[in-house]
Amino acid sequence: MRKYFEGHSLTGVVIILAVFSFAVALRFFDISSQSPWMDELASWWYMRNLGEVWGRESHSPLYYAILRIFTGESDIGTLRIFTATVSVIHLIECFFLGQLAFSKKHFLIFWILICLNPADIVYARMARHYSWLFEGILVYYLLWRIKAPLWMQAMTGAFMGFIHVFAVIPVGLLALYRFWQERNKKYLAVMLVSTNLIIVYYILRIIFLGHEQVSVNVSWNAQTLVNFWSSIVTQFLGDAYPRFEYFPVRFWEAFLVVAPTSLWAFYKRRESGILFASVAIASLLVIEVLGMWLNLRVCRYVIYLIGFWFVAFVDSIDDVKDWQIYSVLAAVSTFLLLHNPLTSFPFEREKVGEWKSYSANFPDTQRLVCANNYQVEYFELNAQLPCNRAVTLVDYSQPLILFDLNNCQKFVSVFLSNLMDVKEIKDLKTGSITYFEPKKSENGKAKK
């Protein structure tokens, strides 16, 4: 361990330890108090129902199996702590590998950017695998950069594919890039086979389930092309779905940082600058093609580009001066203060609490809950699913409370408003509680 601190000044050692301590604190502070969001509930649900992953979930299966092994049937808070712990382990790996990949002063800038990267902080506090995708690919990139043994690169690439299938894109591109440089056919064959093992899983799903069923698994969350590209840029500074409403990064300020640094790294014509540009362009083209086919444009899946961006930026600095290290530390710390990634916000849990509090005033009233199966089970809502079918079972001659947890079943509310009278609506940020009463006939009696 001592040799990894040799060559650093006392100030450098202090920065390394202080930044790491701050990074750990940011990932764990008040981590369990925030409300879960839908994808976190999906992690919780699939972890408990591993057999359903094959037929219903589009993501790689290994992540849920690892959750089950290490956390058991835990709540969302425990799953988040597991994600944050994995994040800290990856930081430690980056500490050792980064020392081999960079000079001492270059490493300090790399260390600050990796530890205090807002996007990674936000994702590391979620019960999902997005931070793992970013950090795992960065670890692989460092292994690739220092030319670690082939078996180590192959195992890491294969493992990351089973954590998230989009890891195949950067790992495969790096393998092709090295083959273009060295013409090593053995290296290319081993890396492409190991990396694409996860593709076999998806091919088997198509064979056994059929293309239509598999397409249903993945055709969701479409965005316009403009929103997709702007989301990519803002994500580099920490704007992370779905919390952009509570941790916003303006597109123009993100663009003013991302564009010049990207162009600067490319202008310096360092290998990493060219590599970042090629990986970024190729990744976005691949996702655009998939988006056209699967109606899928989800910007958080290319979070791994941030690691390539950081490495290219660090490499673009020639002789690192002390003031540059202090400037980067001050800039990142100031950004974290201005854009607090730890802000708690009213989301699922608060909405469910308000629903139960409100409906308790009407103990014998009909209740109709519009929520997905993950939310229903986690919050014990006892809902009839699906909501658009359950609405046909309602007795329109009796009062009714409609709870739309995600504000996505407005047509159910419109349908009911044509048959019943709306007496009260409570908006819940995203979602609503609506109290219906039977329509009155001309003589003042409820219609049958």
PDB file of C-alpha atoms in Angstrom, residues 251-400:
ATOM      1  CA  PHE A 251     -28.409  21.980 -20.785  1.00  0.00           C
ATOM      2  CA  TRP A 252     -26.532  25.185 -21.629  1.00  0.00           C
ATOM      3  CA  GLU A 253     -24.244  24.997 -18.579  1.00  0.00           C
ATOM      4  CA  ALA A 254     -23.531  21.322 -19.198  1.00  0.00           C
ATOM      5  CA  PHE A 255     -22.816  22.037 -22.859  1.00  0.00           C
ATOM      6  CA  LEU A 256     -20.390  24.838 -21.950  1.00  0.00           C
ATOM      7  CA  VAL A 257     -18.349  22.314 -19.956  1.00  0.00           C
ATOM      8  CA  VAL A 258     -18.725  19.113 -21.960  1.00  0.00           C
ATOM      9  CA  ALA A 259     -18.232  20.538 -25.458  1.00  0.00           C
ATOM     10  CA  PRO A 260     -14.992  22.544 -24.871  1.00  0.00           C
ATOM     11  CA  THR A 261     -13.337  19.796 -22.818  1.00  0.00           C
ATOM     12  CA  SER A 262     -14.271  17.175 -25.415  1.00  0.00           C
ATOM     13  CA  LEU A 263     -12.970  19.311 -28.274  1.00  0.00           C
ATOM     14  CA  TRP A 264      -9.821  20.150 -26.314  1.00  0.00           C
ATOM     15  CA  ALA A 265      -9.040  16.492 -25.643  1.00  0.00           C
ATOM     16  CA  PHE A 266      -9.602  15.659 -29.310  1.00  0.00           C
ATOM     17  CA  TYR A 267      -7.553  18.680 -30.450  1.00  0.00           C
ATOM     18  CA  LYS A 268      -4.573  17.523 -28.408  1.00  0.00           C
ATOM     19  CA  ARG A 269      -4.650  14.394 -30.583  1.00  0.00           C
ATOM     20  CA  ARG A 270      -3.836  12.102 -27.713  1.00  0.00           C
ATOM     21  CA  GLU A 271      -4.855   8.503 -28.187  1.00  0.00           C
ATOM     22  CA  SER A 272      -7.451   8.740 -25.420  1.00  0.00           C
ATOM     23  CA  GLY A 273      -9.048  11.826 -26.987  1.00  0.00           C
ATOM     24  CA  ILE A 274      -9.509  10.065 -30.304  1.00  0.00           C
ATOM     25  CA  LEU A 275     -10.659   6.948 -28.479  1.00  0.00           C
ATOM     26  CA  PHE A 276     -13.258   8.860 -26.464  1.00  0.00           C
ATOM     27  CA  ALA A 277     -14.627  10.447 -29.628  1.00  0.00           C
ATOM     28  CA  SER A 278     -14.809   7.118 -31.452  1.00  0.00           C
ATOM     29  CA  VAL A 279     -16.427   5.276 -28.523  1.00  0.00           C
ATOM     30  CA  ALA A 280     -18.937   8.102 -28.004  1.00  0.00           C
ATOM     31  CA  ILE A 281     -19.944   8.342 -31.653  1.00  0.00           C
ATOM     32  CA  ALA A 282     -20.110   4.577 -32.149  1.00  0.00           C
ATOM     33  CA  SER A 283     -22.112   4.096 -28.931  1.00  0.00           C
ATOM     34  CA  LEU A 284     -24.646   6.739 -29.856  1.00  0.00           C
ATOM     35  CA  LEU A 285     -25.018   5.327 -33.355  1.00  0.00           C
ATOM     36  CA  VAL A 286     -25.581   1.815 -31.978  1.00  0.00           C
ATOM     37  CA  ILE A 287     -28.198   3.094 -29.536  1.00  0.00           C
ATOM     38  CA  GLU A 288     -29.885   5.145 -32.264  1.00  0.00           C
ATOM     39  CA  VAL A 289     -30.188   2.023 -34.397  1.00  0.00           C
ATOM     40  CA  LEU A 290     -31.560   0.057 -31.436  1.00  0.00           C
ATOM     41  CA  GLY A 291     -33.836   2.984 -30.675  1.00  0.00           C
ATOM     42  CA  MET A 292     -35.373   2.874 -34.129  1.00  0.00           C
ATOM     43  CA  TRP A 293     -35.955  -0.878 -33.796  1.00  0.00           C
ATOM     44  CA  LEU A 294     -36.994  -1.147 -30.169  1.00  0.00           C
ATOM     45  CA  ASN A 295     -38.444   2.328 -29.552  1.00  0.00           C
ATOM     46  CA  LEU A 296     -35.700   2.680 -26.949  1.00  0.00           C
ATOM     47  CA  ARG A 297     -33.773   5.861 -26.189  1.00  0.00           C
ATOM     48  CA  VAL A 298     -32.613   5.799 -22.582  1.00  0.00           C
ATOM     49  CA  CYS A 299     -29.678   8.126 -21.995  1.00  0.00           C
ATOM     50  CA  ARG A 300     -28.619   6.636 -18.666  1.00  0.00           C
ATOM     51  CA  TYR A 301     -27.481   3.465 -20.453  1.00  0.00           C
ATOM     52  CA  VAL A 302     -24.474   5.318 -21.914  1.00  0.00           C
ATOM     53  CA  ILE A 303     -23.216   6.528 -18.542  1.00  0.00           C
ATOM     54  CA  TYR A 304     -19.980   4.660 -19.293  1.00  0.00           C
ATOM     55  CA  LEU A 305     -19.010   7.485 -21.687  1.00  0.00           C
ATOM     56  CA  ILE A 306     -18.270   9.688 -18.670  1.00  0.00           C
ATOM     57  CA  GLY A 307     -15.294   7.527 -17.710  1.00  0.00           C
ATOM     58  CA  PHE A 308     -13.806   7.792 -21.211  1.00  0.00           C
ATOM     59  CA  TRP A 309     -14.417  11.543 -21.063  1.00  0.00           C
ATOM     60  CA  PHE A 310     -12.527  11.889 -17.765  1.00  0.00           C
ATOM     61  CA  VAL A 311      -9.542   9.877 -18.985  1.00  0.00           C
ATOM     62  CA  ALA A 312      -9.346  11.865 -22.224  1.00  0.00           C
ATOM     63  CA  PHE A 313      -9.499  15.139 -20.304  1.00  0.00           C
ATOM     64  CA  VAL A 314      -6.760  14.096 -17.865  1.00  0.00           C
ATOM     65  CA  ASP A 315      -4.534  12.952 -20.737  1.00  0.00           C
ATOM     66  CA  SER A 316      -5.010  16.273 -22.543  1.00  0.00           C
ATOM     67  CA  ILE A 317      -3.163  18.120 -19.758  1.00  0.00           C
ATOM     68  CA  ASP A 318       0.583  18.136 -20.429  1.00  0.00           C
ATOM     69  CA  ASP A 319       2.540  18.994 -17.288  1.00  0.00           C
ATOM     70  CA  VAL A 320       0.069  19.177 -14.420  1.00  0.00           C
ATOM     71  CA  LYS A 321       0.592  22.162 -12.152  1.00  0.00           C
ATOM     72  CA  ASP A 322      -0.564  22.369  -8.534  1.00  0.00           C
ATOM     73  CA  TRP A 323      -2.985  25.189  -9.355  1.00  0.00           C
ATOM     74  CA  GLN A 324      -4.694  22.944 -11.924  1.00  0.00           C
ATOM     75  CA  ILE A 325      -5.299  20.267  -9.284  1.00  0.00           C
ATOM     76  CA  TYR A 326      -6.692  22.847  -6.848  1.00  0.00           C
ATOM     77  CA  SER A 327      -8.855  24.378  -9.595  1.00  0.00           C
ATOM     78  CA  VAL A 328     -10.436  21.041 -10.509  1.00  0.00           C
ATOM     79  CA  LEU A 329     -11.065  20.258  -6.839  1.00  0.00           C
ATOM     80  CA  ALA A 330     -12.629  23.681  -6.258  1.00  0.00           C
ATOM     81  CA  ALA A 331     -14.771  23.497  -9.418  1.00  0.00           C
ATOM     82  CA  VAL A 332     -16.161  20.030  -8.662  1.00  0.00           C
ATOM     83  CA  SER A 333     -16.771  20.848  -4.984  1.00  0.00           C
ATOM     84  CA  THR A 334     -18.544  24.093  -5.894  1.00  0.00           C
ATOM     85  CA  PHE A 335     -20.716  22.250  -8.397  1.00  0.00           C
ATOM     86  CA  LEU A 336     -21.697  19.712  -5.739  1.00  0.00           C
ATOM     87  CA  LEU A 337     -22.677  22.533  -3.385  1.00  0.00           C
ATOM     88  CA  LEU A 338     -24.762  24.306  -6.034  1.00  0.00           C
ATOM     89  CA  HIS A 339     -26.373  21.110  -7.356  1.00  0.00           C
ATOM     90  CA  ASN A 340     -26.965  18.982  -4.304  1.00  0.00           C
ATOM     91  CA  PRO A 341     -27.206  15.336  -5.425  1.00  0.00           C
ATOM     92  CA  LEU A 342     -28.395  14.229  -1.976  1.00  0.00           C
ATOM     93  CA  THR A 343     -31.611  16.236  -1.853  1.00  0.00           C
ATOM     94  CA  SER A 344     -34.519  14.180  -0.600  1.00  0.00           C
ATOM     95  CA  PHE A 345     -37.746  14.677  -2.493  1.00  0.00           C
ATOM     96  CA  PRO A 346     -41.423  13.687  -2.279  1.00  0.00           C
ATOM     97  CA  PHE A 347     -41.939  10.717  -4.538  1.00  0.00           C
ATOM     98  CA  GLU A 348     -43.510   7.280  -4.254  1.00  0.00           C
ATOM     99  CA  ARG A 349     -43.478   6.796  -0.479  1.00  0.00           C
ATOM    100  CA  GLU A 350     -44.915  10.214   0.326  1.00  0.00           C
ATOM    101  CA  LYS A 351     -47.666   9.831  -2.265  1.00  0.00           C
ATOM    102  CA  VAL A 352     -48.659   6.423  -0.899  1.00  0.00           C
ATOM    103  CA  GLY A 353     -48.658   7.817   2.641  1.00  0.00           C
ATOM    104  CA  GLU A 354     -50.945  10.655   1.634  1.00  0.00           C
ATOM    105  CA  TRP A 355     -53.253   8.236  -0.194  1.00  0.00           C
ATOM    106  CA  LYS A 356     -53.598   5.989   2.856  1.00  0.00           C
ATOM    107  CA  SER A 357     -54.147   8.988   5.121  1.00  0.00           C
ATOM    108  CA  TYR A 358     -56.809  10.417   2.816  1.00  0.00           C
ATOM    109  CA  SER A 359     -58.625   7.137   2.192  1.00  0.00           C
ATOM    110  CA  ALA A 360     -58.701   6.383   5.934  1.00  0.00           C
ATOM    111  CA  ASN A 361     -61.356   9.093   6.223  1.00  0.00           C
ATOM    112  CA  PHE A 362     -63.596   6.993   3.975  1.00  0.00           C
ATOM    113  CA  PRO A 363     -63.225   3.467   5.384  1.00  0.00           C
ATOM    114  CA  ASP A 364     -66.140   1.897   3.510  1.00  0.00           C
ATOM    115  CA  THR A 365     -65.603   3.626   0.158  1.00  0.00           C
ATOM    116  CA  GLN A 366     -64.629   1.818  -3.043  1.00  0.00           C
ATOM    117  CA  ARG A 367     -60.962   2.271  -3.944  1.00  0.00           C
ATOM    118  CA  LEU A 368     -59.296   1.973  -7.311  1.00  0.00           C
ATOM    119  CA  VAL A 369     -55.491   2.044  -7.457  1.00  0.00           C
ATOM    120  CA  CYS A 370     -53.561   2.611 -10.682  1.00  0.00           C
ATOM    121  CA  ALA A 371     -50.002   1.364 -10.107  1.00  0.00           C
ATOM    122  CA  ASN A 372     -47.633  -1.254 -11.489  1.00  0.00           C
ATOM    123  CA  ASN A 373     -47.161  -4.632  -9.867  1.00  0.00           C
ATOM    124  CA  TYR A 374     -43.829  -3.622  -8.266  1.00  0.00           C
ATOM    125  CA  GLN A 375     -45.438  -0.651  -6.514  1.00  0.00           C
ATOM    126  CA  VAL A 376     -48.505  -2.612  -5.477  1.00  0.00           C
ATOM    127  CA  GLU A 377     -46.470  -5.330  -3.787  1.00  0.00           C
ATOM    128  CA  TYR A 378     -43.885  -3.036  -2.183  1.00  0.00           C
ATOM    129  CA  PHE A 379     -46.449  -0.624  -0.722  1.00  0.00           C
ATOM    130  CA  GLU A 380     -49.088  -3.299  -0.015  1.00  0.00           C
ATOM    131  CA  LEU A 381     -51.750  -1.410  -1.928  1.00  0.00           C
ATOM    132  CA  ASN A 382     -54.008  -4.429  -2.555  1.00  0.00           C
ATOM    133  CA  ALA A 383     -54.873  -3.164  -6.026  1.00  0.00           C
ATOM    134  CA  GLN A 384     -56.707  -4.907  -8.822  1.00  0.00           C
ATOM    135  CA  LEU A 385     -54.501  -5.047 -11.916  1.00  0.00           C
ATOM    136  CA  PRO A 386     -54.539  -3.866 -14.575  1.00  0.00           C
ATOM    137  CA  CYS A 387     -56.272  -0.627 -13.691  1.00  0.00           C
ATOM    138  CA  ASN A 388     -58.006  -0.149 -17.056  1.00  0.00           C
ATOM    139  CA  ARG A 389     -59.755  -3.498 -16.577  1.00  0.00           C
ATOM    140  CA  ALA A 390     -60.507  -3.051 -12.891  1.00  0.00           C
ATOM    141  CA  VAL A 391     -62.384   0.184 -13.635  1.00  0.00           C
ATOM    142  CA  THR A 392     -65.074  -1.859 -15.406  1.00  0.00           C
ATOM    143  CA  LEU A 393     -65.814  -3.645 -12.099  1.00  0.00           C
ATOM    144  CA  VAL A 394     -66.609  -0.427 -10.246  1.00  0.00           C
ATOM    145  CA  ASP A 395     -70.102   0.161  -8.874  1.00  0.00           C
ATOM    146  CA  TYR A 396     -70.877   3.627 -10.245  1.00  0.00           C
ATOM    147  CA  SER A 397     -73.771   4.055  -7.815  1.00  0.00           C
ATOM    148  CA  GLN A 398     -71.339   4.137  -4.877  1.00  0.00           C
ATOM    149  CA  PRO A 399     -68.599   6.701  -3.955  1.00  0.00           C
ATOM    150  CA  LEU A 400     -65.110   5.913  -5.243  1.00  0.00           C
TER     151      LEU A 400
END
